[in-house]
mmCIF file of C-alpha atoms and ligand atoms in Angstrom:
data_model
loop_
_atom_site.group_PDB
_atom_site.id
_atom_site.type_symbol
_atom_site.label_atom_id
_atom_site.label_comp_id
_atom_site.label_asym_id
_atom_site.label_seq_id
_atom_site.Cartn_x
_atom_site.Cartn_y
_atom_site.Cartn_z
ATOM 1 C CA UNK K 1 -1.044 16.490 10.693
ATOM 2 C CA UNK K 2 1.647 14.187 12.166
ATOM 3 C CA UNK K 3 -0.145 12.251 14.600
ATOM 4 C CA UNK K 4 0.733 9.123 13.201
ATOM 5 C CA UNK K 5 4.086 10.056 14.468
ATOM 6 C CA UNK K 6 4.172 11.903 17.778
ATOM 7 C CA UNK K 7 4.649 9.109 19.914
ATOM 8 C CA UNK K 8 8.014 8.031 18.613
ATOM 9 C CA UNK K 9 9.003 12.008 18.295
ATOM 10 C CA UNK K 10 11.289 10.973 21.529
ATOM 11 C CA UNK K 11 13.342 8.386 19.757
ATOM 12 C CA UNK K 12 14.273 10.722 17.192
ATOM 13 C CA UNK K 13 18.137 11.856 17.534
ATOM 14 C CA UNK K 14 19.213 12.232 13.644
ATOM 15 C CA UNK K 15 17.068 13.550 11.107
ATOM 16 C CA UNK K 16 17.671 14.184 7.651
ATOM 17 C CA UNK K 17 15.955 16.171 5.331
ATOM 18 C CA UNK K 18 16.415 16.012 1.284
ATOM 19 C CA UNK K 19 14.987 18.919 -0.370
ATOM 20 C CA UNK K 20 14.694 20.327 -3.805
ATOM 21 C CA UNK K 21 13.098 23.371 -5.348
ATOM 22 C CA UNK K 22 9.733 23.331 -4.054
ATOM 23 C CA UNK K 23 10.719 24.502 -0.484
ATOM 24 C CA UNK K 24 12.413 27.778 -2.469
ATOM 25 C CA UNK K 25 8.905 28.360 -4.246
ATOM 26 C CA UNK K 26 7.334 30.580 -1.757
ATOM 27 C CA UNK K 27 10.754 32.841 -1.973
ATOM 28 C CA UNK K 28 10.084 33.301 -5.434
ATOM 29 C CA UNK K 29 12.301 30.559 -6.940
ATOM 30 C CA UNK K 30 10.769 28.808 -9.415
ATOM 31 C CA UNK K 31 10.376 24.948 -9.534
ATOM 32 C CA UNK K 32 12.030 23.186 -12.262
ATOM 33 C CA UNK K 33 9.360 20.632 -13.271
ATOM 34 C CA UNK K 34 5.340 21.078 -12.599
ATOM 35 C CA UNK K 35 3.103 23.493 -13.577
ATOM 36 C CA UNK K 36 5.227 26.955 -13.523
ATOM 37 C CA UNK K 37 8.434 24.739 -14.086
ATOM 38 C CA UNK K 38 11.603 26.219 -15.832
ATOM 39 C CA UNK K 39 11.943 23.057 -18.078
ATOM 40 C CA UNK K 40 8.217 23.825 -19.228
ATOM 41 C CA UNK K 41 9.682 26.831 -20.920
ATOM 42 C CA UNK K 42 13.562 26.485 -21.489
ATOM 43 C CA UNK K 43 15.195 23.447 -22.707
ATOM 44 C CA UNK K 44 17.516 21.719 -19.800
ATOM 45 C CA UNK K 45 19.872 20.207 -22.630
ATOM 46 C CA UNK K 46 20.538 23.870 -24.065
ATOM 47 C CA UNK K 47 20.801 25.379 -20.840
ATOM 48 C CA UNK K 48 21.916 22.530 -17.985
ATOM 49 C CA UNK K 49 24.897 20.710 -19.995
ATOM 50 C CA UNK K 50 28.410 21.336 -20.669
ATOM 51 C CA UNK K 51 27.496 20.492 -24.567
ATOM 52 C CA UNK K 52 25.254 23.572 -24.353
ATOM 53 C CA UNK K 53 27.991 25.591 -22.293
ATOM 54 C CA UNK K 54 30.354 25.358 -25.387
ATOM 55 C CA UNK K 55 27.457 25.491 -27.694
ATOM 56 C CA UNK K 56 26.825 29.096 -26.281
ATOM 57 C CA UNK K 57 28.436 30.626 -23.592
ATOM 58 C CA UNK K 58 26.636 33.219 -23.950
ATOM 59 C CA UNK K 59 23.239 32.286 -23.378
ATOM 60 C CA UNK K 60 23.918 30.072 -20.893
ATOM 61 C CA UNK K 61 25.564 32.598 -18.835
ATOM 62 C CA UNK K 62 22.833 34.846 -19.708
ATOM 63 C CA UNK K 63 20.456 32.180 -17.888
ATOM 64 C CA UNK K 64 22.105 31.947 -15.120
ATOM 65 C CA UNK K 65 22.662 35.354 -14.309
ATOM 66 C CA UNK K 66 19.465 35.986 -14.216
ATOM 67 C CA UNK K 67 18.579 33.603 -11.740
ATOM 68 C CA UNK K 68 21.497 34.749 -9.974
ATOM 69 C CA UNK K 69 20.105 38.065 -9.668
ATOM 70 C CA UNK K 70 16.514 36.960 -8.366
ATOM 71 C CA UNK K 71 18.607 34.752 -5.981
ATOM 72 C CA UNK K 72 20.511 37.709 -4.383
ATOM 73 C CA UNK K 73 17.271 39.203 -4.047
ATOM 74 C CA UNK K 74 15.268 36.499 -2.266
ATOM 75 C CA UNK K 75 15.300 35.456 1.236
ATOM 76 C CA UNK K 76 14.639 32.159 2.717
ATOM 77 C CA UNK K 77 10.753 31.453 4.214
ATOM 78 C CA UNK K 78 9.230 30.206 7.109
ATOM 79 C CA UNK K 79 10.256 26.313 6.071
ATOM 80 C CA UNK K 80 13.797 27.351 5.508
ATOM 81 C CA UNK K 81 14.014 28.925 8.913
ATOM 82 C CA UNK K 82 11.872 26.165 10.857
ATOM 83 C CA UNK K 83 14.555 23.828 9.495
ATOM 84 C CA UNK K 84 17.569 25.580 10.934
ATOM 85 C CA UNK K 85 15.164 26.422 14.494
ATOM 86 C CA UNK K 86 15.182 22.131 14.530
ATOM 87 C CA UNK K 87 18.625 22.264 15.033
ATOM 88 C CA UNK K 88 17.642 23.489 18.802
ATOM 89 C CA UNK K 89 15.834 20.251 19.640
ATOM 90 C CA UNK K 90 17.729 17.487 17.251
ATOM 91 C CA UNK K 91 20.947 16.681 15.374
ATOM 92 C CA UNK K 92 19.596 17.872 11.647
ATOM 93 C CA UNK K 93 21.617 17.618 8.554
ATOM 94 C CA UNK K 94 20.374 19.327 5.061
ATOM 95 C CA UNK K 95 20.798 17.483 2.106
ATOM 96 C CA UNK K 96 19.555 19.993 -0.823
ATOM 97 C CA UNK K 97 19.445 20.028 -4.355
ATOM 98 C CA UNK K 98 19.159 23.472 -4.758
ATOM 99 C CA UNK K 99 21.473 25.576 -5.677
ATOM 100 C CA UNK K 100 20.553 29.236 -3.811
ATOM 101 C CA UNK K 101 22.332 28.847 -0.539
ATOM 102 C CA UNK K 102 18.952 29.884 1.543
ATOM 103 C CA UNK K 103 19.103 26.947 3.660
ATOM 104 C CA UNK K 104 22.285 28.467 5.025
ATOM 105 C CA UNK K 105 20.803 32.049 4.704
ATOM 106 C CA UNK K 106 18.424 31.065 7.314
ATOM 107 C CA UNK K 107 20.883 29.736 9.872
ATOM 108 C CA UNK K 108 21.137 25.522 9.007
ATOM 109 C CA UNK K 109 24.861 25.094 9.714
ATOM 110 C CA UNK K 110 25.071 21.553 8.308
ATOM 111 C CA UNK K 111 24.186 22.083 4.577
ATOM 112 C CA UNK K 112 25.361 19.609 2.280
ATOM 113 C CA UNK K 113 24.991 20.826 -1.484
ATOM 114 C CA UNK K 114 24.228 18.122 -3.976
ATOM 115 C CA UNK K 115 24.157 20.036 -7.225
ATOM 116 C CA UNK K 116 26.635 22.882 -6.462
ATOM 117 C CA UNK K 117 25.601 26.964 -5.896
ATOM 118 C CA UNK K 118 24.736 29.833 -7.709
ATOM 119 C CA UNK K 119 27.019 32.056 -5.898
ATOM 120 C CA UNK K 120 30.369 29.723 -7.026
ATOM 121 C CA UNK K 121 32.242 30.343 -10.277
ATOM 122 C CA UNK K 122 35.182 27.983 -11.727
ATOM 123 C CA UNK K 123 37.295 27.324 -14.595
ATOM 124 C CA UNK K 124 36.040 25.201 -17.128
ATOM 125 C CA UNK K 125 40.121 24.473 -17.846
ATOM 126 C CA UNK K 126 42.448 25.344 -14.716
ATOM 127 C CA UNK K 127 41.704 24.876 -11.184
ATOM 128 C CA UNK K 128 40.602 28.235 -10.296
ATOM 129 C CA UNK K 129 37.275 28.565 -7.886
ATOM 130 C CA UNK K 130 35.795 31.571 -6.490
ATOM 131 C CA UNK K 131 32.350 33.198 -5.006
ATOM 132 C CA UNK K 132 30.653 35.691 -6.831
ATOM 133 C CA UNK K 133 29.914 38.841 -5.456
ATOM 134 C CA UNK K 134 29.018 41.141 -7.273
ATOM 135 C CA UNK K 135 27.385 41.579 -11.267
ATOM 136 C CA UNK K 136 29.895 40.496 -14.253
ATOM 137 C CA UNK K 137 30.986 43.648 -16.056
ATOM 138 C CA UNK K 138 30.834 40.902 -19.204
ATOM 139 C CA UNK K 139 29.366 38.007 -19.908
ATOM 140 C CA UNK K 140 31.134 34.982 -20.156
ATOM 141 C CA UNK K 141 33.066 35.631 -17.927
ATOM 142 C CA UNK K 142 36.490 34.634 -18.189
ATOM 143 C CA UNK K 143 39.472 33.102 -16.049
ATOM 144 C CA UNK K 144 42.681 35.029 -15.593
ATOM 145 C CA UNK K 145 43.963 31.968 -17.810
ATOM 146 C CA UNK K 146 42.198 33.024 -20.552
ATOM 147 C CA UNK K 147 39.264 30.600 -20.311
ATOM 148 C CA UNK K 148 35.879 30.599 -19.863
ATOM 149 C CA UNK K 149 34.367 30.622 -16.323
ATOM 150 C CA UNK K 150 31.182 28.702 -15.705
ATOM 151 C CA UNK K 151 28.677 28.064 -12.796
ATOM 152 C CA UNK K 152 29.813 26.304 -10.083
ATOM 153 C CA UNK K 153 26.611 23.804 -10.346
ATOM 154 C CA UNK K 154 26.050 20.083 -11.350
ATOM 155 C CA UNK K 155 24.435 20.020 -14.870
ATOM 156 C CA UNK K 156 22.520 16.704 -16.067
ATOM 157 C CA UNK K 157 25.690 14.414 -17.367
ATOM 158 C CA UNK K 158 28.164 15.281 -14.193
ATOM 159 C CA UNK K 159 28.740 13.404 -11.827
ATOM 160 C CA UNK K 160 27.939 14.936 -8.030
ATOM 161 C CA UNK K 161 31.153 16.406 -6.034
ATOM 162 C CA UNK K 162 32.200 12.867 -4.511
ATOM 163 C CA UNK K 163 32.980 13.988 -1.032
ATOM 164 C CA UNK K 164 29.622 15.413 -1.128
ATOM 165 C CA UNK K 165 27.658 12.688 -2.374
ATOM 166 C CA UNK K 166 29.770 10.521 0.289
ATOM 167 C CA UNK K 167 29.041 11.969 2.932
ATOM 168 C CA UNK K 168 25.556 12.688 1.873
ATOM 169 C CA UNK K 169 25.437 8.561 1.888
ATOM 170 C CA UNK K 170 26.593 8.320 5.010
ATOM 171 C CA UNK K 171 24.443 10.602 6.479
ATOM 172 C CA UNK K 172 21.411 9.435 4.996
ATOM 173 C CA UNK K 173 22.306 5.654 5.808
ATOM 174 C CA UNK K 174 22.516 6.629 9.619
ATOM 175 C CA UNK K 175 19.237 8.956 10.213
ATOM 176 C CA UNK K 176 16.425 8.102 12.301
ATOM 177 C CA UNK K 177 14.388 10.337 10.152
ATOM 178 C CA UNK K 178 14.147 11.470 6.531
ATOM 179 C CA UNK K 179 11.658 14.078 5.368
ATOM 180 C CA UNK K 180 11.827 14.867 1.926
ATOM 181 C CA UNK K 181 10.678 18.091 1.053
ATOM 182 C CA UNK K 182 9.842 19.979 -2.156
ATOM 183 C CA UNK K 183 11.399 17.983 -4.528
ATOM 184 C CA UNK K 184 9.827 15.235 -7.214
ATOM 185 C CA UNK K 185 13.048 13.520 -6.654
ATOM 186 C CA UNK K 186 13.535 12.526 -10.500
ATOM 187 C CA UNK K 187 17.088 13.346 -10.492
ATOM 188 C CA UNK K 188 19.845 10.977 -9.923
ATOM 189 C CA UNK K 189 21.782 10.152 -7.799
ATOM 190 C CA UNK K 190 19.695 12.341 -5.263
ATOM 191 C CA UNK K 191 16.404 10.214 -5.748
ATOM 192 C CA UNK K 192 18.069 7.190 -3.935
ATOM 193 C CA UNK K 193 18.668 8.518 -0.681
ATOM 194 C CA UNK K 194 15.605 7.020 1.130
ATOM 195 C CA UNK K 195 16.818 3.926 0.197
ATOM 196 C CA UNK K 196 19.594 4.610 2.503
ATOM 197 C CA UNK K 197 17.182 5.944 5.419
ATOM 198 C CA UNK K 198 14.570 2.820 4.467
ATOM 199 C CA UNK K 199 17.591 0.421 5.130
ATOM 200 C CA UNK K 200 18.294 1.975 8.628
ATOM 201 C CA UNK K 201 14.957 1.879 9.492
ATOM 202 C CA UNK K 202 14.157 5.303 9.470
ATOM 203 C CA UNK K 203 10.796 6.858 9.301
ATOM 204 C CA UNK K 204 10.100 8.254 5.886
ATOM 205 C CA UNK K 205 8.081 11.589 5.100
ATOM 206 C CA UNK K 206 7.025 13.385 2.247
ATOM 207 C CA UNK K 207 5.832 17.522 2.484
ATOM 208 C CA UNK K 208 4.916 18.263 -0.502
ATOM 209 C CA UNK K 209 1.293 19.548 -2.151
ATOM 210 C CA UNK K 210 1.706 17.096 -5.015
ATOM 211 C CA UNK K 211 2.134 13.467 -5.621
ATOM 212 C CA UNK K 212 5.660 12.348 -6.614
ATOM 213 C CA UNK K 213 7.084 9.192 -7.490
ATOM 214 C CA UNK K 214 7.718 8.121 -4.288
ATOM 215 C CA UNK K 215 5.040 9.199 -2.273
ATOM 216 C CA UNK K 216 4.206 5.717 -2.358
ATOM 217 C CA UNK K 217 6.900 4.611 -0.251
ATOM 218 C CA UNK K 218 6.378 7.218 2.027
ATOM 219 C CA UNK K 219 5.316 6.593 6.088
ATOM 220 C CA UNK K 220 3.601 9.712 5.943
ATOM 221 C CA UNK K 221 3.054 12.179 3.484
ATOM 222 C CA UNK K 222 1.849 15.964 3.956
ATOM 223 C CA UNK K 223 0.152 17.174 1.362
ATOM 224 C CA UNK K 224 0.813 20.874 1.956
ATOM 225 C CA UNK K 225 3.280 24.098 0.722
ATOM 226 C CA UNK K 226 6.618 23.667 3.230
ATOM 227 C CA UNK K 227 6.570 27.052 4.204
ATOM 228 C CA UNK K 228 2.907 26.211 6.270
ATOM 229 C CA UNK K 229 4.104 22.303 7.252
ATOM 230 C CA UNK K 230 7.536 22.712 8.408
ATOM 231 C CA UNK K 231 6.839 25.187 11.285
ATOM 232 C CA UNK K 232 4.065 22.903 12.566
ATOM 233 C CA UNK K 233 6.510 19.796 12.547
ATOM 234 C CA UNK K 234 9.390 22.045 14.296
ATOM 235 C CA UNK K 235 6.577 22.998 17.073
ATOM 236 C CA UNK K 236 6.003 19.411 17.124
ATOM 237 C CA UNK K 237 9.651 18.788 18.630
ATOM 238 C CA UNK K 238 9.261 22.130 20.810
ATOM 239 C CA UNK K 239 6.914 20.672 23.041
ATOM 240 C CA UNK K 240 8.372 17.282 23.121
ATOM 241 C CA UNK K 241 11.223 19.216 24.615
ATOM 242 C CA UNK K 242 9.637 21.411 27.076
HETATM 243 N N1 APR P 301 6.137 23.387 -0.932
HETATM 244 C C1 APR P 301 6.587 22.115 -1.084
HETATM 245 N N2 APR P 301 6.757 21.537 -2.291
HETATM 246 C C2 APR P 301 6.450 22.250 -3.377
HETATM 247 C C3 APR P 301 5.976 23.567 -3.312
HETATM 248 C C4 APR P 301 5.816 24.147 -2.005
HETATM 249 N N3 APR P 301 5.378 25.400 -1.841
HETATM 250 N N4 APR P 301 5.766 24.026 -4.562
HETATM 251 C C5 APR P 301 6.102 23.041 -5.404
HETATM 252 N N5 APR P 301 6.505 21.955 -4.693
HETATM 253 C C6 APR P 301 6.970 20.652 -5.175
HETATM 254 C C7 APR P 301 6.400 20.231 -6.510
HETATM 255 O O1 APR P 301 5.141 19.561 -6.339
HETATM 256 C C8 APR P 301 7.481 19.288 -7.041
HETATM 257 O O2 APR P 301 7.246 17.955 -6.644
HETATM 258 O O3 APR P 301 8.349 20.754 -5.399
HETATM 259 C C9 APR P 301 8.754 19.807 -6.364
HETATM 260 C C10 APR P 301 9.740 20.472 -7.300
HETATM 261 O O4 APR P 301 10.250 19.508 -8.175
HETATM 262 P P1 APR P 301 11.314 19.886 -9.311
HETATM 263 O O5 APR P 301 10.874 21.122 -9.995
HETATM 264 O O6 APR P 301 11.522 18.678 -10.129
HETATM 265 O O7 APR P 301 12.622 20.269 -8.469
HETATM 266 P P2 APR P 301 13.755 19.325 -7.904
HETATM 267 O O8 APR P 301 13.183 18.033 -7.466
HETATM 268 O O9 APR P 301 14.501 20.122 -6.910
HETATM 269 O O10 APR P 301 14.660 19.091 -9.178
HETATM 270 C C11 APR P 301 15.833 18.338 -9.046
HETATM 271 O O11 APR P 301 16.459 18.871 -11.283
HETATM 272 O O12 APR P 301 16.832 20.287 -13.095
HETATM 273 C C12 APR P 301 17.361 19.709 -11.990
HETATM 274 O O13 APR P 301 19.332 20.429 -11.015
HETATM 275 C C13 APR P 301 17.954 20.687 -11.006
HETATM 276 O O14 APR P 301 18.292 20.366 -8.626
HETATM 277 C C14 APR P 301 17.350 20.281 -9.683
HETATM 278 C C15 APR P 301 16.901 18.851 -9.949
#
């Protein structure tokens, strides 16, 4: 599976990986685009903007509560947790898009969260953040200012939090290796990352079962569900160890 790439395995210090919904799939979290995608059944500008938000509270919150609730529920898979065993064998940072915290749940320690989480709450007025732990005894929820609270999350329209996407830049710009997992990397400003790794040189590579946009411009692509790929490319850095 990564042949191609086993003799420079020992050069390989930094590696980044990008990843998006797909890697979440096999812990029950749907995708957003694709076949079972949420945006094949719900309509991202009624449900992902702040236009929306004020539109109707109500149904947004609705939306997101339920995912909430299938997030508390689910627990990261085999790719999640052959990501955070890497971390034995090379310096790894996470760059996700998603927004259910399992990278973290399966022991990464360097997650960097592009689009915000699930489990965060602020005020769409005052400065007030918090985690949420338990279920809302109302929905929308509202701020001890008297506001409504919303999803700490990035919807389409806002920009990224900057010291995020930063140091997302930075570490993306300085990796030997980039493997972008799970994600048809669509979105902006996300989907310009392996331009960063391309202009350090870095070795490019694509796990994911379908063709994406930039498969193209991949060095290698694996054309297989993370959850069965990642664990073979972890072993692959075992034994270059031992
Ligand atoms: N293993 C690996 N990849 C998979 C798997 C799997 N088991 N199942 C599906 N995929 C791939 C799909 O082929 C697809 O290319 O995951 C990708 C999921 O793409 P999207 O649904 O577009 O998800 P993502 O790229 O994370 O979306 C980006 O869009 O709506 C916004 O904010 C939302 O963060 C999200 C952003």
């Amino acid at each position: 599976m990564f042949e191609s790439i086993k003799s420079q395995i020992g050069d390989i210090k930094k590696i980044v990986f990008v990843t998006g919904a797909g890697i979440s799939q096999e812990s029950g979290i749907p995708t957003f685009r694709g076949k079972d995608g949420l945006w094949r059944n719900h309509d991202a500008m009624k449900l992902a903007t702040i236009d929306a938000f004020y539109d109707n509270p109500e149904l947004v919150w609705q939306w997101y509560n339920e995912r909430m609730l299938n997030i508390f529920n689910s627990k990261p898979n085999q790719g999640h947790k052959a990501i955070a065993e890497l971390e034995k064998y090379a310096e790894v940072v996470v760059l996700t898009q998603n927004i259910d915290g399992l990278h973290q749940k399966a022991g990464s320690t360097k997650v960097l969260e592009l689009h915000g989480s699930i489990v965060k709450i602020k005020c769409s007025v005052c400065s007030f953040k918090d985690e949420v732990t338990e279920e809302f005894s109302e929905i929308p929820p509202l701020c001890k200012c008297g506001n409504l609270l919303r999803p700490d999350v990035v919807w389409f329209g806002e920009s990224l939090p900057q010291d995020v996407w930063q140091n997302a830049m930075v570490f993306a710009s300085q990796c030997d290796l980039m493997v972008i997992v799970g994600t048809s990397l669509v979105v902006s400003p996300a989907n310009t990352l392996p331009i960063y790794a391309k202009q350090n040189n870095s070795i490019l590579i694509e796990i994911n079962p379908e063709n994406t946009e930039i498969s193209s411009q991949m060095d290698l692509v694996v054309r297989n569900s993370s959850a069965i790929v990642l664990p073979e490319f972890v072993s692959m850095f075992k034994e270059d160890k031992l």
